[in-house]
Structure formats: structure tokens, C-alpha cells
PDB file of C-alpha atoms in Angstrom:
ATOM      1  CA  MET A   1     114.452 -61.480 -97.199  1.00  0.00           C
ATOM      2  CA  ASN A   2     112.233 -63.617 -98.712  1.00  0.00           C
ATOM      3  CA  ASN A   3     109.127 -62.971-101.112  1.00  0.00           C
ATOM      4  CA  LYS A   4     106.926 -63.179 -98.337  1.00  0.00           C
ATOM      5  CA  PHE A   5     107.747 -59.848 -96.931  1.00  0.00           C
ATOM      6  CA  ASN A   6     105.296 -56.666 -97.949  1.00  0.00           C
ATOM      7  CA  ALA A   7     105.335 -53.087 -96.996  1.00  0.00           C
ATOM      8  CA  LYS A   8     103.209 -51.659 -93.996  1.00  0.00           C
ATOM      9  CA  ILE A   9     102.578 -48.760 -92.314  1.00  0.00           C
ATOM     10  CA  THR A  10     103.992 -49.263 -88.600  1.00  0.00           C
ATOM     11  CA  GLY A  11     104.527 -46.492 -87.269  1.00  0.00           C
ATOM     12  CA  ILE A  12     104.021 -42.781 -87.036  1.00  0.00           C
ATOM     13  CA  GLY A  13     104.152 -39.286 -85.310  1.00  0.00           C
ATOM     14  CA  ALA A  14     104.190 -35.420 -86.649  1.00  0.00           C
ATOM     15  CA  TYR A  15     105.412 -32.316 -85.576  1.00  0.00           C
ATOM     16  CA  LEU A  16     103.086 -28.423 -86.086  1.00  0.00           C
ATOM     17  CA  PRO A  17     105.656 -25.479 -85.006  1.00  0.00           C
ATOM     18  CA  ASN A  18     104.564 -23.625 -81.936  1.00  0.00           C
ATOM     19  CA  LYS A  19     103.392 -20.151 -83.622  1.00  0.00           C
ATOM     20  CA  LYS A  20      99.872 -20.317 -84.624  1.00  0.00           C
ATOM     21  CA  LEU A  21      98.772 -18.185 -87.471  1.00  0.00           C
ATOM     22  CA  THR A  22      94.455 -17.573 -87.413  1.00  0.00           C
ATOM     23  CA  ASN A  23      92.719 -15.836 -89.783  1.00  0.00           C
ATOM     24  CA  HIS A  24      92.201 -13.006 -87.533  1.00  0.00           C
ATOM     25  CA  ASP A  25      96.525 -12.129 -87.851  1.00  0.00           C
ATOM     26  CA  LEU A  26      96.174 -11.739 -91.566  1.00  0.00           C
ATOM     27  CA  GLU A  27      93.355  -8.564 -91.228  1.00  0.00           C
ATOM     28  CA  LYS A  28      96.567  -6.918 -89.818  1.00  0.00           C
ATOM     29  CA  MET A  29      98.562  -8.102 -92.833  1.00  0.00           C
ATOM     30  CA  VAL A  30      96.899  -8.124 -95.865  1.00  0.00           C
ATOM     31  CA  ASP A  31      93.282  -6.911 -97.192  1.00  0.00           C
ATOM     32  CA  THR A  32      91.388 -10.106 -96.544  1.00  0.00           C
ATOM     33  CA  ASN A  33      88.519 -11.226 -93.141  1.00  0.00           C
ATOM     34  CA  ASP A  34      88.230 -14.764 -91.583  1.00  0.00           C
ATOM     35  CA  GLU A  35      84.358 -15.156 -92.984  1.00  0.00           C
ATOM     36  CA  TRP A  36      85.951 -14.634 -96.410  1.00  0.00           C
ATOM     37  CA  ILE A  37      88.938 -17.400 -95.743  1.00  0.00           C
ATOM     38  CA  VAL A  38      86.934 -19.673 -93.529  1.00  0.00           C
ATOM     39  CA  ARG A  39      83.979 -19.634 -96.644  1.00  0.00           C
ATOM     40  CA  ARG A  40      86.389 -19.867-100.004  1.00  0.00           C
ATOM     41  CA  THR A  41      88.859 -22.460 -97.877  1.00  0.00           C
ATOM     42  CA  GLY A  42      87.503 -23.543 -95.094  1.00  0.00           C
ATOM     43  CA  ILE A  43      91.185 -22.430 -93.188  1.00  0.00           C
ATOM     44  CA  LYS A  44      90.451 -20.916 -89.616  1.00  0.00           C
ATOM     45  CA  GLU A  45      94.756 -21.002 -88.456  1.00  0.00           C
ATOM     46  CA  ARG A  46      97.855 -22.551 -89.504  1.00  0.00           C
ATOM     47  CA  ARG A  47     101.335 -23.401 -88.075  1.00  0.00           C
ATOM     48  CA  ILE A  48     104.198 -20.937 -88.944  1.00  0.00           C
ATOM     49  CA  ALA A  49     107.740 -22.655 -88.567  1.00  0.00           C
ATOM     50  CA  ALA A  50     110.230 -19.965 -85.782  1.00  0.00           C
ATOM     51  CA  GLU A  51     112.933 -18.199 -88.093  1.00  0.00           C
ATOM     52  CA  SER A  52     115.835 -20.608 -86.948  1.00  0.00           C
ATOM     53  CA  GLU A  53     113.523 -23.995 -87.710  1.00  0.00           C
ATOM     54  CA  PHE A  54     113.618 -24.999 -91.358  1.00  0.00           C
ATOM     55  CA  ALA A  55     112.415 -28.543 -93.019  1.00  0.00           C
ATOM     56  CA  SER A  56     115.450 -30.517 -91.783  1.00  0.00           C
ATOM     57  CA  ASN A  57     114.680 -29.204 -87.718  1.00  0.00           C
ATOM     58  CA  LEU A  58     110.538 -30.341 -88.053  1.00  0.00           C
ATOM     59  CA  ALA A  59     111.499 -33.444 -90.070  1.00  0.00           C
ATOM     60  CA  ILE A  60     114.622 -34.310 -86.662  1.00  0.00           C
ATOM     61  CA  LYS A  61     111.336 -33.216 -84.384  1.00  0.00           C
ATOM     62  CA  ALA A  62     108.347 -35.456 -86.360  1.00  0.00           C
ATOM     63  CA  VAL A  63     111.025 -38.648 -86.490  1.00  0.00           C
ATOM     64  CA  GLU A  64     111.186 -37.881 -82.255  1.00  0.00           C
ATOM     65  CA  ASN A  65     107.263 -37.886 -82.147  1.00  0.00           C
ATOM     66  CA  LEU A  66     107.424 -41.278 -83.976  1.00  0.00           C
ATOM     67  CA  ILE A  67     109.769 -42.756 -82.438  1.00  0.00           C
ATOM     68  CA  GLU A  68     108.249 -41.259 -78.494  1.00  0.00           C
ATOM     69  CA  SER A  69     105.060 -42.211 -79.513  1.00  0.00           C
ATOM     70  CA  ASN A  70     105.675 -45.655 -81.049  1.00  0.00           C
ATOM     71  CA  ASN A  71     108.309 -46.825 -79.193  1.00  0.00           C
ATOM     72  CA  VAL A  72     109.859 -47.789 -82.246  1.00  0.00           C
ATOM     73  CA  LYS A  73     114.129 -47.311 -82.668  1.00  0.00           C
ATOM     74  CA  ILE A  74     115.712 -46.706 -85.977  1.00  0.00           C
ATOM     75  CA  ASN A  75     119.109 -47.242 -85.509  1.00  0.00           C
ATOM     76  CA  ASP A  76     118.602 -50.547 -88.419  1.00  0.00           C
ATOM     77  CA  VAL A  77     116.407 -48.245 -90.835  1.00  0.00           C
ATOM     78  CA  ASP A  78     117.351 -48.692 -94.083  1.00  0.00           C
ATOM     79  CA  MET A  79     116.802 -45.753 -96.294  1.00  0.00           C
ATOM     80  CA  VAL A  80     115.615 -41.995 -95.483  1.00  0.00           C
ATOM     81  CA  ILE A  81     112.967 -40.440 -97.866  1.00  0.00           C
ATOM     82  CA  VAL A  82     112.441 -37.336 -96.941  1.00  0.00           C
ATOM     83  CA  THR A  83     109.211 -34.895 -99.448  1.00  0.00           C
ATOM     84  CA  THR A  84     109.343 -31.457 -99.240  1.00  0.00           C
ATOM     85  CA  PHE A  85     109.802 -29.160-102.198  1.00  0.00           C
ATOM     86  CA  THR A  86     110.667 -26.108 -99.150  1.00  0.00           C
ATOM     87  CA  PRO A  87     114.476 -27.827 -98.775  1.00  0.00           C
ATOM     88  CA  ASP A  88     116.772 -25.866 -96.231  1.00  0.00           C
ATOM     89  CA  HIS A  89     119.727 -26.319 -98.795  1.00  0.00           C
ATOM     90  CA  LEU A  90     119.623 -27.103-102.363  1.00  0.00           C
ATOM     91  CA  THR A  91     122.439 -29.898-101.134  1.00  0.00           C
ATOM     92  CA  PRO A  92     123.053 -31.497 -98.879  1.00  0.00           C
ATOM     93  CA  SER A  93     119.078 -32.999 -98.578  1.00  0.00           C
ATOM     94  CA  VAL A  94     117.238 -32.949 -95.759  1.00  0.00           C
ATOM     95  CA  ALA A  95     117.269 -36.968 -95.546  1.00  0.00           C
ATOM     96  CA  ALA A  96     121.084 -36.610 -95.136  1.00  0.00           C
ATOM     97  CA  LEU A  97     120.595 -33.948 -92.063  1.00  0.00           C
ATOM     98  CA  THR A  98     117.439 -35.830 -90.569  1.00  0.00           C
ATOM     99  CA  GLN A  99     120.118 -39.467 -90.976  1.00  0.00           C
ATOM    100  CA  GLY A 100     123.044 -37.525 -89.819  1.00  0.00           C
ATOM    101  CA  TYR A 101     121.344 -36.305 -86.334  1.00  0.00           C
ATOM    102  CA  PHE A 102     119.729 -40.020 -85.925  1.00  0.00           C
ATOM    103  CA  ASN A 103     123.588 -42.031 -86.969  1.00  0.00           C
ATOM    104  CA  MET A 104     121.646 -44.079 -88.907  1.00  0.00           C
ATOM    105  CA  GLU A 105     124.480 -44.977 -90.004  1.00  0.00           C
ATOM    106  CA  SER A 106     123.532 -47.980 -92.926  1.00  0.00           C
ATOM    107  CA  ALA A 107     120.801 -45.926 -93.851  1.00  0.00           C
ATOM    108  CA  GLY A 108     120.580 -44.209 -97.448  1.00  0.00           C
ATOM    109  CA  THR A 109     119.195 -41.309 -98.210  1.00  0.00           C
ATOM    110  CA  MET A 110     117.640 -39.404-100.565  1.00  0.00           C
ATOM    111  CA  ASP A 111     114.914 -36.599-101.213  1.00  0.00           C
ATOM    112  CA  LEU A 112     111.705 -36.249-103.445  1.00  0.00           C
ATOM    113  CA  ASN A 113     110.235 -32.955-105.126  1.00  0.00           C
ATOM    114  CA  SER A 114     107.103 -33.847-106.349  1.00  0.00           C
ATOM    115  CA  ALA A 115     105.126 -30.741-104.288  1.00  0.00           C
ATOM    116  CA  CYS A 116     102.117 -31.735-102.795  1.00  0.00           C
ATOM    117  CA  THR A 117     102.080 -35.222-104.489  1.00  0.00           C
ATOM    118  CA  GLY A 118     105.393 -35.959-102.989  1.00  0.00           C
ATOM    119  CA  PHE A 119     104.590 -38.415-100.126  1.00  0.00           C
ATOM    120  CA  ILE A 120     102.327 -40.718-101.871  1.00  0.00           C
ATOM    121  CA  TYR A 121     105.476 -40.847-104.046  1.00  0.00           C
ATOM    122  CA  GLY A 122     107.898 -41.197-101.674  1.00  0.00           C
ATOM    123  CA  LEU A 123     105.374 -44.279-100.195  1.00  0.00           C
ATOM    124  CA  CYS A 124     105.254 -45.526-103.474  1.00  0.00           C
ATOM    125  CA  VAL A 125     109.334 -46.016-103.478  1.00  0.00           C
ATOM    126  CA  ALA A 126     109.152 -47.398 -99.754  1.00  0.00           C
ATOM    127  CA  ASP A 127     107.304 -50.317-101.110  1.00  0.00           C
ATOM    128  CA  SER A 128     109.071 -51.179-103.849  1.00  0.00           C
ATOM    129  CA  LEU A 129     112.415 -50.057-102.137  1.00  0.00           C
ATOM    130  CA  ILE A 130     111.079 -53.187 -99.536  1.00  0.00           C
ATOM    131  CA  MET A 131     109.857 -55.591-101.995  1.00  0.00           C
ATOM    132  CA  ALA A 132     112.742 -55.751-104.277  1.00  0.00           C
ATOM    133  CA  LYS A 133     114.256 -56.682-101.394  1.00  0.00           C
ATOM    134  CA  HIS A 134     116.949 -54.146-101.442  1.00  0.00           C
ATOM    135  CA  SER A 135     115.078 -52.542 -97.862  1.00  0.00           C
ATOM    136  CA  LYS A 136     112.893 -53.585 -94.774  1.00  0.00           C
ATOM    137  CA  LYS A 137     112.651 -50.849 -93.514  1.00  0.00           C
ATOM    138  CA  VAL A 138     111.703 -47.480 -94.823  1.00  0.00           C
ATOM    139  CA  LEU A 139     111.531 -43.996 -92.911  1.00  0.00           C
ATOM    140  CA  VAL A 140     109.635 -41.884 -94.717  1.00  0.00           C
ATOM    141  CA  ILE A 141     109.136 -37.895 -94.129  1.00  0.00           C
ATOM    142  CA  ALA A 142     107.094 -35.402 -95.400  1.00  0.00           C
ATOM    143  CA  ALA A 143     108.357 -31.783 -94.393  1.00  0.00           C
ATOM    144  CA  GLU A 144     107.825 -28.208 -95.476  1.00  0.00           C
ATOM    145  CA  ALA A 145     108.578 -25.145 -94.540  1.00  0.00           C
ATOM    146  CA  LEU A 146     106.123 -23.003 -96.277  1.00  0.00           C
ATOM    147  CA  SER A 147     105.749 -20.096 -94.844  1.00  0.00           C
ATOM    148  CA  LYS A 148     109.760 -19.193 -96.085  1.00  0.00           C
ATOM    149  CA  VAL A 149     108.231 -18.930 -99.927  1.00  0.00           C
ATOM    150  CA  VAL A 150     104.770 -17.459 -99.006  1.00  0.00           C
ATOM    151  CA  ASP A 151     104.651 -14.032-100.333  1.00  0.00           C
ATOM    152  CA  TYR A 152     102.973 -12.057 -97.053  1.00  0.00           C
ATOM    153  CA  THR A 153     101.499  -9.605 -99.711  1.00  0.00           C
ATOM    154  CA  ASP A 154      99.238 -11.558-101.762  1.00  0.00           C
ATOM    155  CA  ARG A 155      96.018 -12.237 -99.861  1.00  0.00           C
ATOM    156  CA  ASN A 156      94.908 -15.417-102.923  1.00  0.00           C
ATOM    157  CA  THR A 157      98.062 -17.394-101.176  1.00  0.00           C
ATOM    158  CA  CYS A 158      99.504 -16.242 -97.925  1.00  0.00           C
ATOM    159  CA  ILE A 159      95.459 -17.852 -96.545  1.00  0.00           C
ATOM    160  CA  LEU A 160      96.847 -21.368 -97.868  1.00  0.00           C
ATOM    161  CA  PHE A 161     100.245 -22.243 -96.557  1.00  0.00           C
ATOM    162  CA  GLY A 162     101.388 -23.786 -93.188  1.00  0.00           C
ATOM    163  CA  ASP A 163     104.062 -26.059 -91.866  1.00  0.00           C
ATOM    164  CA  ALA A 164     104.569 -28.844 -90.503  1.00  0.00           C
ATOM    165  CA  ALA A 165     106.305 -32.363 -91.070  1.00  0.00           C
ATOM    166  CA  VAL A 166     104.744 -36.517 -90.363  1.00  0.00           C
ATOM    167  CA  ALA A 167     106.899 -39.201 -90.275  1.00  0.00           C
ATOM    168  CA  VAL A 168     105.848 -42.605 -91.040  1.00  0.00           C
ATOM    169  CA  LEU A 169     107.638 -46.244 -90.850  1.00  0.00           C
ATOM    170  CA  VAL A 170     107.432 -48.439 -93.148  1.00  0.00           C
ATOM    171  CA  GLU A 171     108.193 -51.962 -92.647  1.00  0.00           C
ATOM    172  CA  GLY A 172     108.585 -55.378 -94.782  1.00  0.00           C
ATOM    173  CA  LYS A 173     106.003 -57.582 -92.728  1.00  0.00           C
ATOM    174  CA  GLU A 174     105.579 -61.126 -93.119  1.00  0.00           C
ATOM    175  CA  GLU A 175     101.667 -60.015 -93.040  1.00  0.00           C
ATOM    176  CA  LYS A 176      99.665 -60.116 -95.986  1.00  0.00           C
ATOM    177  CA  GLU A 177      99.773 -57.455 -98.895  1.00  0.00           C
ATOM    178  CA  SER A 178      99.263 -53.901 -97.465  1.00  0.00           C
ATOM    179  CA  PHE A 179      99.716 -51.080-100.396  1.00  0.00           C
ATOM    180  CA  LEU A 180      97.098 -52.429-102.909  1.00  0.00           C
ATOM    181  CA  ALA A 181      97.492 -49.743-106.104  1.00  0.00           C
ATOM    182  CA  SER A 182      99.399 -47.181-107.338  1.00  0.00           C
ATOM    183  CA  TYR A 183      98.497 -44.660-109.846  1.00  0.00           C
ATOM    184  CA  PHE A 184     100.868 -41.410-111.489  1.00  0.00           C
ATOM    185  CA  THR A 185     100.275 -39.407-113.357  1.00  0.00           C
ATOM    186  CA  SER A 186     102.046 -35.495-114.810  1.00  0.00           C
ATOM    187  CA  ASP A 187     100.787 -32.158-117.200  1.00  0.00           C
ATOM    188  CA  GLY A 188     104.559 -30.933-117.128  1.00  0.00           C
ATOM    189  CA  LYS A 189     102.952 -28.874-120.212  1.00  0.00           C
ATOM    190  CA  LEU A 190     101.000 -27.096-117.435  1.00  0.00           C
ATOM    191  CA  ALA A 191     103.816 -26.183-114.840  1.00  0.00           C
ATOM    192  CA  HIS A 192     103.926 -23.101-114.625  1.00  0.00           C
ATOM    193  CA  TYR A 193     100.367 -23.098-113.129  1.00  0.00           C
ATOM    194  CA  ALA A 194     102.385 -23.879-109.643  1.00  0.00           C
ATOM    195  CA  THR A 195     105.647 -22.818-108.629  1.00  0.00           C
ATOM    196  CA  CYS A 196     108.492 -21.287-106.388  1.00  0.00           C
ATOM    197  CA  SER A 197     112.123 -20.021-108.960  1.00  0.00           C
ATOM    198  CA  ASN A 198     115.642 -20.891-107.343  1.00  0.00           C
ATOM    199  CA  LEU A 199     118.051 -20.789-110.197  1.00  0.00           C
ATOM    200  CA  SER A 200     115.777 -19.969-113.099  1.00  0.00           C
ATOM    201  CA  GLN A 201     113.515 -17.285-113.310  1.00  0.00           C
ATOM    202  CA  ARG A 202     111.588 -19.132-115.856  1.00  0.00           C
ATOM    203  CA  VAL A 203     109.312 -21.974-116.362  1.00  0.00           C
ATOM    204  CA  ASN A 204     107.710 -23.685-119.339  1.00  0.00           C
ATOM    205  CA  GLY A 205     109.796 -20.522-121.599  1.00  0.00           C
ATOM    206  CA  GLN A 206     107.491 -18.068-119.502  1.00  0.00           C
ATOM    207  CA  LYS A 207     108.805 -15.677-117.178  1.00  0.00           C
ATOM    208  CA  MET A 208     108.318 -15.759-112.663  1.00  0.00           C
ATOM    209  CA  ASP A 209     106.989 -12.551-111.843  1.00  0.00           C
ATOM    210  CA  LYS A 210     108.395 -13.239-108.271  1.00  0.00           C
ATOM    211  CA  GLU A 211     112.044 -14.324-107.303  1.00  0.00           C
ATOM    212  CA  LYS A 212     111.981 -17.777-104.688  1.00  0.00           C
ATOM    213  CA  LEU A 213     108.696 -16.763-103.575  1.00  0.00           C
ATOM    214  CA  PHE A 214     105.644 -18.920-104.266  1.00  0.00           C
ATOM    215  CA  GLN A 215     103.090 -18.489-106.684  1.00  0.00           C
ATOM    216  CA  GLN A 216      99.644 -20.196-108.313  1.00  0.00           C
ATOM    217  CA  GLU A 217      96.807 -19.929-110.852  1.00  0.00           C
ATOM    218  CA  GLY A 218      93.707 -20.611-107.958  1.00  0.00           C
ATOM    219  CA  ARG A 219      91.447 -20.336-110.565  1.00  0.00           C
ATOM    220  CA  LEU A 220      92.802 -22.538-112.968  1.00  0.00           C
ATOM    221  CA  LEU A 221      94.399 -25.310-110.400  1.00  0.00           C
ATOM    222  CA  TYR A 222      91.075 -25.792-109.208  1.00  0.00           C
ATOM    223  CA  GLU A 223      89.256 -26.464-112.831  1.00  0.00           C
ATOM    224  CA  TYR A 224      92.276 -28.797-113.108  1.00  0.00           C
ATOM    225  CA  VAL A 225      92.471 -30.579-110.314  1.00  0.00           C
ATOM    226  CA  LEU A 226      88.318 -30.932-110.822  1.00  0.00           C
ATOM    227  CA  LYS A 227      88.469 -31.949-114.436  1.00  0.00           C
ATOM    228  CA  ASN A 228      91.375 -34.850-113.992  1.00  0.00           C
ATOM    229  CA  ILE A 229      91.657 -36.411-110.189  1.00  0.00           C
ATOM    230  CA  PRO A 230      88.207 -37.598-110.561  1.00  0.00           C
ATOM    231  CA  VAL A 231      89.649 -39.337-112.964  1.00  0.00           C
ATOM    232  CA  GLY A 232      93.106 -40.639-112.034  1.00  0.00           C
ATOM    233  CA  ILE A 233      90.968 -42.179-108.622  1.00  0.00           C
ATOM    234  CA  SER A 234      89.192 -44.015-111.517  1.00  0.00           C
ATOM    235  CA  LYS A 235      92.079 -45.495-112.860  1.00  0.00           C
ATOM    236  CA  LEU A 236      93.463 -46.169-109.756  1.00  0.00           C
ATOM    237  CA  LEU A 237      90.354 -48.189-108.652  1.00  0.00           C
ATOM    238  CA  GLU A 238      90.782 -50.104-111.743  1.00  0.00           C
ATOM    239  CA  LYS A 239      93.856 -51.211-111.133  1.00  0.00           C
ATOM    240  CA  SER A 240      93.224 -52.206-107.455  1.00  0.00           C
ATOM    241  CA  GLY A 241      90.143 -54.458-109.156  1.00  0.00           C
ATOM    242  CA  LEU A 242      87.928 -52.086-105.904  1.00  0.00           C
ATOM    243  CA  VAL A 243      85.109 -49.762-106.322  1.00  0.00           C
ATOM    244  CA  LEU A 244      84.903 -46.236-104.693  1.00  0.00           C
ATOM    245  CA  LYS A 245      81.910 -48.827-102.341  1.00  0.00           C
ATOM    246  CA  ASP A 246      84.342 -50.423-100.591  1.00  0.00           C
ATOM    247  CA  ILE A 247      86.991 -47.377 -99.723  1.00  0.00           C
ATOM    248  CA  ASP A 248      86.602 -46.745 -95.743  1.00  0.00           C
ATOM    249  CA  TRP A 249      88.389 -43.546 -96.189  1.00  0.00           C
ATOM    250  CA  PHE A 250      89.716 -41.016 -98.884  1.00  0.00           C
ATOM    251  CA  VAL A 251      92.320 -39.073 -97.678  1.00  0.00           C
ATOM    252  CA  PRO A 252      92.998 -36.460-100.548  1.00  0.00           C
ATOM    253  CA  HIS A 253      95.386 -33.682-100.715  1.00  0.00           C
ATOM    254  CA  SER A 254      94.021 -30.975 -98.019  1.00  0.00           C
ATOM    255  CA  ALA A 255      94.668 -28.075-100.600  1.00  0.00           C
ATOM    256  CA  ASN A 256      90.907 -26.754-100.158  1.00  0.00           C
ATOM    257  CA  LEU A 257      88.218 -27.323 -97.973  1.00  0.00           C
ATOM    258  CA  ARG A 258      85.963 -26.108-100.603  1.00  0.00           C
ATOM    259  CA  MET A 259      87.643 -28.054-103.790  1.00  0.00           C
ATOM    260  CA  ILE A 260      87.726 -31.413-101.368  1.00  0.00           C
ATOM    261  CA  GLU A 261      83.660 -30.705-101.318  1.00  0.00           C
ATOM    262  CA  ALA A 262      83.444 -30.355-104.509  1.00  0.00           C
ATOM    263  CA  LEU A 263      85.490 -33.547-105.683  1.00  0.00           C
ATOM    264  CA  CYS A 264      83.537 -35.849-103.176  1.00  0.00           C
ATOM    265  CA  LYS A 265      79.743 -34.496-104.470  1.00  0.00           C
ATOM    266  CA  ARG A 266      81.445 -35.304-108.394  1.00  0.00           C
ATOM    267  CA  MET A 267      82.239 -39.021-106.916  1.00  0.00           C
ATOM    268  CA  ASN A 268      79.721 -39.526-104.805  1.00  0.00           C
ATOM    269  CA  PHE A 269      81.807 -39.935-101.887  1.00  0.00           C
ATOM    270  CA  PRO A 270      80.770 -39.171 -98.298  1.00  0.00           C
ATOM    271  CA  ILE A 271      82.244 -36.286 -97.103  1.00  0.00           C
ATOM    272  CA  GLU A 272      82.094 -38.157 -93.675  1.00  0.00           C
ATOM    273  CA  LYS A 273      84.487 -40.723 -95.249  1.00  0.00           C
ATOM    274  CA  THR A 274      86.553 -37.561 -95.928  1.00  0.00           C
ATOM    275  CA  LEU A 275      90.160 -37.496 -94.177  1.00  0.00           C
ATOM    276  CA  ILE A 276      90.901 -33.670 -94.219  1.00  0.00           C
ATOM    277  CA  SER A 277      93.868 -31.106 -92.078  1.00  0.00           C
ATOM    278  CA  ASN A 278      93.741 -28.381 -93.842  1.00  0.00           C
ATOM    279  CA  GLU A 279      91.058 -26.565 -90.954  1.00  0.00           C
ATOM    280  CA  PHE A 280      93.515 -25.512 -87.952  1.00  0.00           C
ATOM    281  CA  TYR A 281      96.644 -26.707 -90.253  1.00  0.00           C
ATOM    282  CA  GLY A 282      96.227 -25.232 -93.694  1.00  0.00           C
ATOM    283  CA  ASN A 283      97.661 -26.663 -96.757  1.00  0.00           C
ATOM    284  CA  THR A 284     100.802 -28.143 -95.673  1.00  0.00           C
ATOM    285  CA  SER A 285     101.517 -29.153 -99.450  1.00  0.00           C
ATOM    286  CA  SER A 286     103.116 -32.521 -98.847  1.00  0.00           C
ATOM    287  CA  ALA A 287     102.705 -33.612 -95.103  1.00  0.00           C
ATOM    288  CA  SER A 288      98.946 -33.187 -95.317  1.00  0.00           C
ATOM    289  CA  ILE A 289      98.059 -36.231 -96.678  1.00  0.00           C
ATOM    290  CA  PRO A 290     100.002 -38.117 -93.306  1.00  0.00           C
ATOM    291  CA  LEU A 291      98.634 -35.352 -91.375  1.00  0.00           C
ATOM    292  CA  ALA A 292      95.432 -36.086 -92.087  1.00  0.00           C
ATOM    293  CA  ILE A 293      96.486 -39.584 -91.182  1.00  0.00           C
ATOM    294  CA  TRP A 294      97.574 -38.751 -87.668  1.00  0.00           C
ATOM    295  CA  LYS A 295      95.412 -36.643 -87.056  1.00  0.00           C
ATOM    296  CA  ALA A 296      92.073 -39.207 -87.624  1.00  0.00           C
ATOM    297  CA  LEU A 297      94.321 -41.928 -85.444  1.00  0.00           C
ATOM    298  CA  ASN A 298      94.210 -38.990 -82.675  1.00  0.00           C
ATOM    299  CA  GLU A 299      90.428 -39.010 -82.976  1.00  0.00           C
ATOM    300  CA  VAL A 300      91.028 -43.402 -83.000  1.00  0.00           C
ATOM    301  CA  GLU A 301      88.532 -43.099 -86.239  1.00  0.00           C
ATOM    302  CA  ILE A 302      91.295 -44.933 -88.243  1.00  0.00           C
ATOM    303  CA  LYS A 303      89.935 -49.313 -87.356  1.00  0.00           C
ATOM    304  CA  PRO A 304      93.183 -51.868 -88.622  1.00  0.00           C
ATOM    305  CA  GLY A 305      91.481 -53.329 -92.298  1.00  0.00           C
ATOM    306  CA  ASP A 306      90.136 -50.444 -92.867  1.00  0.00           C
ATOM    307  CA  LYS A 307      90.428 -49.407 -97.074  1.00  0.00           C
ATOM    308  CA  MET A 308      92.073 -45.900 -97.741  1.00  0.00           C
ATOM    309  CA  LEU A 309      92.384 -44.312-100.742  1.00  0.00           C
ATOM    310  CA  LEU A 310      94.975 -41.466-100.301  1.00  0.00           C
ATOM    311  CA  TYR A 311      95.454 -39.376-103.392  1.00  0.00           C
ATOM    312  CA  GLY A 312      98.049 -36.160-104.249  1.00  0.00           C
ATOM    313  CA  PHE A 313      97.392 -33.535-106.599  1.00  0.00           C
ATOM    314  CA  GLY A 314      99.653 -30.152-107.481  1.00  0.00           C
ATOM    315  CA  GLY A 315     102.928 -28.733-108.599  1.00  0.00           C
ATOM    316  CA  GLY A 316     104.153 -30.061-111.493  1.00  0.00           C
ATOM    317  CA  LEU A 317     101.144 -31.190-112.226  1.00  0.00           C
ATOM    318  CA  SER A 318     101.053 -34.018-110.596  1.00  0.00           C
ATOM    319  CA  HIS A 319      98.878 -36.142-109.321  1.00  0.00           C
ATOM    320  CA  GLY A 320      98.212 -39.513-108.667  1.00  0.00           C
ATOM    321  CA  GLY A 321      96.985 -41.865-105.465  1.00  0.00           C
ATOM    322  CA  MET A 322      97.743 -45.186-104.016  1.00  0.00           C
ATOM    323  CA  ILE A 323      95.313 -47.345-101.991  1.00  0.00           C
ATOM    324  CA  ILE A 324      96.567 -48.741 -98.601  1.00  0.00           C
ATOM    325  CA  GLU A 325      95.101 -51.213 -96.172  1.00  0.00           C
ATOM    326  CA  TRP A 326      95.655 -50.135 -92.751  1.00  0.00           C
TER     327      TRP A 326
END
């Protein structure tokens, strides 16, 4: 491989479980209603994995869709990266299970857990591996089985989350640079705002109320996002040498439509040029950004050469983004 190779997304595929959980279904489970959920979150329904479906199953099906939809081969993939905070096991990794299923004999494997920012980290690692000449072809998969850790007696969280997986192929190409800039930051002092316990029941010394179930301080996270994400986006734009008017599409983590609307208003960016995925799929953590891209591509909205600002935020507390040229 020579220095002329730049990383580029060359294919995308997705998998959404068959089962739909609508707001009307949730009305029978907790004290809530469709009007309240839509008004607060913009979510109408979400997909839920079957009892026997886990993150690895979702990942595998997303890769199958990638292969079928883009007519690509993956036998020569150099690295498989899975972004997830809901892996099947502590070990083996979801990436290893996916690599084994497709018998990608020369592929390394790793799982990355940065919650809702995870896909951006995965893209950045793929770009770095290609630029460092370690890899020429990287499979980045965001696979989240959030229903496995949702407390369906908690109306503040169970209305938000859904399951999904999206797979993208990133290749080294003798073309102009496609990944233009990245920016990441975290505030681990506030990590107890969004948690799901595992071996330990404490975060930052604070004991979690629920064992192995997700919990969050929704109002505090909302305020954190509105205060900090515009600053992070400004720093990302500064690194890229671009301004917001150069951006064709803003693709934020689809946590909550009302939060995204408030972000766009604060940045004076048109919501019509913002890609989201939560209306029919809910908050799918690291899968939400690539799912919004996949959805938009199916609606023929994204054109070659469009500049896209991807920005994730969530548990950690982590946030960060990338600017890519499609």
C-alpha cells in the first residue's frame, strides 16, 4: 500500500429485528401514552430483538445485507470492528463471533465500547488503520441489543430504546481524502449520569440502583448535550477548516428528536438538513448515526461529494464527531 490510499466508505448495510414495539404497546406496559412519547421524544416505534437474538446475530445479519445490497466481498477484510455496549459476552467479542461466522481468515477483531459515540470511534480507528498501512479493508459494525438491558418498568427509559445493527465497509482508495477531520472528548467525572452495571455495581463511588439494567439522569444529560455539543462541533469544524454552511448534512446521535431540534436551533442549522433515525427505530445507541445514513441513502437524499458532519454523544460521558465527504 502506498501513501496515495485514503479511507472511504464503500458500502453500507443494516438489519432491523422483525418485532415492532409501538407507543400503543408501551401504553399497556407502563403509565404513558402515544401523545406524551411523541411530544417528548419524537419516537413512534422501535424494533426489538427476539429472545434468541443478540448483538452478534444482529451484526451478522447487517453484514449479510451489506454484501447483498452492495455486491461486495469481505473475504479479504483486514479488521473487523464492532461498536457496542450490549455485547453477547464479556468474551468472546462480537467482532470475533462475526469474523468466525464469515470465515474472514486474515481479519483481526475488536469490540469498541463508547456507548452512543461508538460508531464515530470505529470510523476513526478504521481510518487510522488504513492511513498507517496496517489495513486496506475494514468492516465497521454498530450492533446494539439494547432491549436486553432496558428496564421495562421504567417509563422514562423504556420508551427510548430500540435494537439495530449497521455495517459499513471502509476501504483504502486512490482517491481524494474522504475522512476530513475528527474530534473527541470525554468527562468521566460525570460517568454516573448514564450507567449499566456489570461486574461492579458502583460508578465513581456511587452504587447503582439497578443490576445490569440501563439507567440515566435524563434531564442532566439533556442539559449537558445542549451546553457541550455545540462547542464540540465548533472545535471539529475548526480542525477541518470548514464552517457550518459548508455542511450538507448534520447526522447527530438520534437520542431524542426534541434534543436534536434544540441543538439545531442553538447552532442555527436547518433541521431539514439533519438526518435522524429515531422516529421508527428509537435510540439505537452507536447504531443510530449509521442507521440515519442508511435510511437517507434509501431515500436518495445523499449525493457523492456531500459533506456530512457526524456527531455522537452519550455514556462516558463521551462525545465526538467526524466530517466526511460522501
